[in-house]
XYZ file of C-alpha atoms in Angstrom:
389
model
C 0.000 0.000 0.000
C 1.396 3.421 -0.992
C 1.510 6.358 1.371
C -0.779 9.292 0.655
C 0.974 11.955 -1.402
C 0.131 15.644 -1.722
C 2.488 17.974 -3.643
C 1.837 20.899 -1.319
C 2.354 18.823 1.814
C 5.562 17.395 0.378
C 6.946 20.847 -0.491
C 5.965 22.328 2.880
C 7.726 19.581 4.807
C 10.891 19.485 2.682
C 13.543 22.177 3.435
C 13.952 24.810 0.743
C 17.709 24.201 0.615
C 17.144 20.624 -0.531
C 14.488 21.682 -3.033
C 16.896 24.242 -4.486
C 19.602 21.587 -4.798
C 17.197 19.160 -6.447
C 15.776 21.572 -9.006
C 19.246 22.951 -9.811
C 20.399 19.418 -10.671
C 17.363 19.126 -12.944
C 18.142 22.458 -14.590
C 14.678 23.864 -13.872
C 13.022 26.447 -11.586
C 16.165 28.586 -11.581
C 13.924 31.641 -11.365
C 12.763 30.687 -7.868
C 14.794 32.306 -5.044
C 14.347 29.474 -2.530
C 16.491 31.215 0.070
C 13.983 34.084 0.172
C 10.872 31.893 0.414
C 9.343 30.910 3.715
C 9.606 27.189 4.407
C 5.865 26.760 3.877
C 5.517 29.271 1.042
C 4.929 26.756 -1.723
C 2.546 28.449 -4.161
C 5.350 29.957 -6.325
C 7.009 26.532 -6.560
C 3.722 24.828 -7.492
C 3.061 27.459 -10.165
C 6.558 27.068 -11.630
C 6.235 23.284 -11.693
C 2.881 23.494 -13.473
C 4.511 25.612 -16.182
C 7.040 22.881 -16.983
C 6.704 20.515 -19.925
C 4.538 17.480 -19.194
C 7.430 15.002 -19.187
C 9.555 17.158 -16.869
C 6.692 17.644 -14.445
C 5.789 13.944 -14.541
C 9.377 12.901 -13.753
C 9.543 15.314 -10.820
C 6.218 14.095 -9.451
C 7.373 10.466 -9.707
C 10.583 11.194 -7.804
C 8.751 13.175 -5.131
C 6.439 10.200 -4.670
C 9.469 7.924 -4.247
C 10.817 10.162 -1.482
C 7.377 10.396 0.096
C 7.272 6.578 0.388
C 10.231 6.713 2.821
C 9.394 9.977 4.608
C 8.036 8.392 7.786
C 9.429 6.635 10.861
C 9.734 3.126 9.462
C 11.028 4.399 6.112
C 13.827 6.302 7.850
C 14.587 3.232 9.983
C 15.072 1.216 6.796
C 17.338 3.949 5.372
C 19.445 3.700 8.532
C 19.448 -0.098 8.384
C 20.669 -0.226 4.798
C 23.089 2.703 5.163
C 24.777 1.137 8.185
C 25.005 -2.318 6.595
C 28.466 -3.748 5.738
C 27.756 -2.976 2.088
C 27.759 0.816 2.659
C 29.061 1.488 6.212
C 27.461 4.917 6.493
C 27.258 6.461 9.964
C 23.958 8.310 9.625
C 22.847 8.645 13.253
C 24.353 12.089 13.867
C 23.394 13.381 10.418
C 19.796 12.266 10.757
C 19.627 13.480 14.350
C 20.402 17.033 13.255
C 17.565 17.076 10.703
C 14.114 18.395 11.445
C 11.795 15.947 9.691
C 11.576 12.559 8.033
C 11.001 14.344 4.722
C 14.380 16.026 5.093
C 16.085 12.729 5.957
C 14.504 10.829 3.051
C 15.149 13.600 0.499
C 18.749 14.077 1.687
C 19.388 10.357 1.123
C 17.754 10.553 -2.307
C 20.132 13.364 -3.265
C 23.329 12.121 -1.635
C 23.149 8.319 -1.483
C 20.848 7.248 -4.291
C 21.951 3.590 -4.295
C 21.151 3.244 -0.594
C 17.862 5.055 -1.151
C 16.807 2.736 -3.980
C 17.579 -0.402 -1.967
C 15.758 0.988 1.072
C 12.737 1.728 -1.126
C 12.542 -1.971 -2.039
C 12.955 -3.050 1.578
C 10.311 -0.585 2.771
C 7.928 -2.019 0.172
C 8.674 -5.479 1.557
C 7.867 -4.217 5.064
C 4.419 -3.119 3.886
C 3.459 -6.347 2.108
C 0.693 -8.086 4.044
C -0.017 -11.146 1.915
C 2.711 -13.785 2.233
C 2.637 -17.450 1.246
C 5.089 -19.621 3.202
C 6.690 -23.047 2.816
C 9.332 -24.880 4.809
C 12.281 -25.679 2.521
C 15.194 -26.451 4.879
C 17.277 -24.808 7.582
C 20.717 -23.333 6.940
C 20.760 -23.360 3.141
C 23.159 -21.014 1.321
C 21.370 -18.906 -1.312
C 23.128 -18.160 -4.582
C 23.888 -14.458 -5.000
C 26.170 -14.076 -8.018
C 25.172 -12.096 -11.100
C 24.677 -15.245 -13.170
C 22.390 -16.655 -10.459
C 20.198 -13.549 -10.568
C 20.101 -13.706 -14.374
C 19.090 -17.366 -14.182
C 16.260 -16.566 -11.750
C 15.126 -13.668 -13.960
C 15.070 -16.008 -16.981
C 13.016 -18.634 -15.135
C 10.551 -16.121 -13.681
C 10.165 -14.586 -17.136
C 9.386 -18.006 -18.634
C 6.900 -18.694 -15.826
C 4.876 -15.543 -16.498
C 5.078 -15.846 -20.294
C 2.520 -18.629 -19.879
C 0.132 -15.820 -18.875
C 1.047 -13.614 -21.842
C 3.334 -11.303 -19.865
C 6.787 -11.381 -18.248
C 8.749 -11.204 -21.529
C 11.495 -9.320 -19.675
C 12.509 -9.582 -16.016
C 15.142 -8.110 -13.693
C 16.116 -9.501 -10.262
C 17.818 -7.718 -7.349
C 18.856 -9.326 -4.070
C 19.584 -7.920 -0.597
C 20.545 -9.324 2.789
C 18.738 -8.151 5.931
C 19.870 -8.864 9.484
C 18.202 -9.456 12.874
C 16.890 -11.939 11.885
C 18.824 -12.960 8.794
C 16.667 -12.764 5.654
C 17.805 -13.236 2.064
C 15.511 -11.090 -0.081
C 15.110 -11.378 -3.854
C 13.020 -8.840 -5.773
C 11.904 -9.936 -9.244
C 10.422 -7.379 -11.650
C 8.707 -9.180 -14.541
C 7.096 -7.163 -17.289
C 3.321 -6.856 -16.874
C 0.623 -6.624 -19.533
C 0.883 -3.616 -21.789
C -1.451 -0.717 -21.142
C -2.331 2.615 -22.723
C -2.519 5.835 -20.699
C -4.253 9.031 -21.710
C -1.994 12.075 -21.250
C -2.191 15.793 -21.872
C 0.636 17.225 -23.947
C 2.045 20.752 -23.884
C -0.823 21.910 -26.106
C -3.426 20.500 -23.681
C -4.353 17.808 -26.190
C -5.080 14.221 -25.174
C -2.597 11.694 -26.511
C -2.339 7.937 -26.015
C 0.908 6.624 -24.589
C 1.578 2.890 -24.533
C 3.690 1.455 -21.742
C 4.629 -1.906 -20.260
C 4.877 -1.623 -16.477
C 6.659 -4.114 -14.255
C 5.199 -5.741 -11.174
C 7.028 -6.979 -8.094
C 7.473 -10.524 -6.831
C 9.427 -10.869 -3.581
C 11.073 -14.034 -2.293
C 12.363 -14.145 1.289
C 14.400 -17.067 2.615
C 14.958 -17.305 6.390
C 17.865 -19.715 7.050
C 17.276 -19.865 10.816
C 13.796 -21.311 10.399
C 14.094 -22.785 6.905
C 11.040 -20.847 5.724
C 10.655 -19.490 2.190
C 8.031 -16.775 1.641
C 6.650 -15.026 -1.407
C 4.073 -12.326 -2.022
C 3.169 -13.624 -5.473
C -0.520 -13.879 -6.328
C -2.344 -16.748 -7.883
C -3.677 -20.253 -7.173
C -1.738 -22.427 -4.753
C -0.368 -24.753 -7.439
C 0.931 -21.824 -9.478
C 2.616 -20.299 -6.434
C 4.234 -23.633 -5.603
C 5.701 -23.791 -9.125
C 7.156 -20.321 -8.630
C 8.612 -21.327 -5.244
C 10.023 -24.434 -6.915
C 11.873 -22.257 -9.407
C 13.464 -20.289 -6.568
C 14.406 -23.468 -4.696
C 16.082 -24.935 -7.771
C 17.879 -21.840 -9.067
C 18.831 -20.059 -5.827
C 18.794 -22.685 -3.054
C 20.322 -25.539 -5.061
C 17.464 -27.955 -4.389
C 15.785 -30.252 -6.872
C 12.601 -28.217 -6.480
C 10.121 -27.301 -3.779
C 10.487 -29.934 -1.024
C 7.426 -32.060 -0.443
C 6.941 -31.142 3.210
C 3.926 -32.838 4.807
C 1.430 -30.773 6.739
C 0.678 -27.075 6.858
C 3.072 -24.345 7.799
C 0.588 -22.887 10.296
C -1.345 -25.009 12.782
C -3.915 -23.076 14.834
C -5.235 -26.086 16.766
C -3.819 -24.758 20.087
C -6.405 -21.951 19.881
C -9.207 -24.435 20.520
C -8.135 -24.454 24.170
C -9.607 -21.541 26.128
C -6.746 -21.916 28.637
C -4.056 -21.361 26.028
C -1.153 -19.293 27.364
C -0.138 -16.580 24.912
C 2.999 -15.784 26.895
C 5.465 -13.165 25.639
C 9.111 -12.362 26.303
C 9.526 -9.314 28.601
C 12.250 -7.922 26.325
C 9.725 -7.677 23.463
C 7.765 -4.993 25.318
C 4.296 -6.512 24.823
C 1.754 -5.540 27.453
C -1.295 -7.494 26.287
C -2.407 -10.037 23.705
C -6.003 -10.351 22.507
C -7.699 -12.921 20.309
C -10.001 -10.797 18.164
C -11.375 -13.417 15.784
C -11.463 -17.199 15.293
C -12.903 -19.025 12.294
C -13.892 -22.668 12.661
C -14.308 -25.038 9.730
C -16.869 -27.716 10.560
C -16.126 -31.405 9.915
C -17.949 -33.272 7.156
C -19.943 -30.188 6.193
C -18.582 -29.066 2.853
C -17.646 -25.421 3.076
C -19.609 -24.566 6.218
C -17.779 -22.475 8.765
C -18.441 -20.309 11.820
C -16.629 -17.056 12.578
C -16.469 -15.529 16.066
C -15.355 -11.960 16.773
C -14.869 -10.259 20.130
C -13.832 -6.621 20.358
C -13.576 -6.460 24.148
C -10.070 -5.524 25.274
C -10.828 -5.708 28.985
C -11.421 -9.452 28.933
C -9.029 -11.765 27.117
C -11.428 -14.720 27.368
C -14.508 -12.976 25.935
C -14.244 -14.803 22.632
C -14.218 -18.202 24.366
C -17.358 -17.449 26.357
C -19.031 -16.562 23.069
C -17.852 -19.853 21.577
C -19.225 -21.760 24.565
C -22.665 -20.201 24.171
C -22.893 -20.834 20.445
C -20.895 -23.997 19.736
C -20.523 -26.181 22.777
C -24.168 -25.824 23.840
C -25.126 -27.076 20.395
C -23.297 -30.304 21.129
C -20.346 -29.659 18.807
C -17.145 -30.654 20.649
C -14.254 -28.238 20.243
C -11.824 -31.052 19.559
C -13.413 -31.861 16.194
C -13.522 -28.370 14.690
C -10.630 -26.965 12.661
C -9.332 -23.523 13.550
C -8.742 -22.213 10.024
C -8.161 -18.525 10.695
C -7.327 -16.274 13.626
C -6.935 -12.541 14.189
C -4.730 -11.431 17.072
C -3.857 -8.046 18.504
C -0.656 -7.130 20.329
C -0.485 -4.027 22.514
C 3.065 -2.773 23.054
C 4.250 -0.859 26.118
C 4.702 2.941 25.886
C 8.144 4.112 24.771
C 9.668 7.510 25.664
C 6.336 8.727 26.996
C 4.523 7.927 23.744
C 1.439 5.749 23.656
C 2.262 2.118 22.970
C 1.763 0.845 19.447
C -0.722 -1.857 18.529
C -0.405 -4.550 15.902
C -3.321 -6.577 14.551
C -2.652 -9.468 12.184
C -4.290 -12.578 10.756
C -3.054 -16.126 10.260
C -4.830 -18.594 7.977
C -4.041 -22.254 7.444
C -2.161 -23.610 5.703
C 0.284 -20.867 4.739
C -1.113 -17.331 4.849
C -0.137 -14.543 7.200
C -0.640 -10.767 7.088
C 2.436 -9.945 9.163
C 4.821 -7.630 7.391
C 8.570 -7.330 7.965
C 9.134 -4.286 10.180
C 10.491 -4.603 13.771
C 7.104 -4.975 15.491
C 6.059 -7.596 12.970
C 9.314 -9.475 13.581
C 8.420 -9.601 17.291
C 4.983 -10.940 16.387
C 6.577 -13.636 14.231
C 8.595 -14.808 17.247
C 5.395 -14.943 19.287
C 3.628 -17.020 16.643
C 6.435 -19.585 16.853
C 6.508 -19.470 20.667
C 2.767 -20.152 20.837
C 3.140 -23.311 18.782
C 1.361 -22.118 15.634
C 4.282 -23.030 13.340
C 4.796 -26.664 12.378
C 8.094 -28.224 11.364
């Protein structure tokens, strides 16, 4: 999901000195005396941008949107993470600490460390992805990372999507993330062609054909042996795509035939389940917000229970007792197919504690993303016995 973007908001929150540097590099808006403008005096800049040629204005808008995607707390955290990695070894703490806003930090990185910025943009996108499919493939494997390996994966992904009439070209990038260790591969296959309607300099509509790329992310976690992807499609198609990654990057014969599901929510049938947390994770409370039961021998019949009470952690189980157990349906024969849980984190530095709500569905779906709070939630999911293998 993209962050909301407003040109005026972006210009108001970005220091004039950086805007002057940016536009000077573009060779435009030289008539604007940025040093004489107030930091929120954006109307002259908007007017000058609107007077530019369509292609110039479009390119500027696209780059502003890229900066906007990282101009928030988690985006800046990813910039720090990538900048301080062994690949770049940038000490950004003091520099960022002296800046007045996340917009300034993100734009400064865009202007001064574009390679780091571009990588962080991919990683921030990964942190926002909420639809992951997971499979256990083996602990401690060594992923291939050489240029020829990436070209081989790009070739295979391209061939996979050509069966759908797209994907005739593909590019693959890979990055390593720490704490916990994750090997991340971003594939960009070509999507279906499309035609956009644009206004030219003469305010005439013209048709412009383009072939956009879409993103497919693979994440291998050597500590747990889990391979994840955000690719969309039927289960069998996704498994073929995971098989390609296993063969080309992990050196396996294909996707291992692991019995059973990756997620097992059976422990949630027990109303006395202990959802214990580690004190160092800073979690104050855990709530079960929703449980979905699939009924045995009933086709596609299912029952969903939701409880919004946050003063009583067992409210959902009392509801289940009234509806299910009194109907003579024993809990031990229903399948817990989906659950929604909420974590409430302790306050930090006087600020209200954050909350995180996520869903897990059997056999292999989870809406957890990849930012620090989500990583804590992933540890909890394993601790509570919801992960098999």
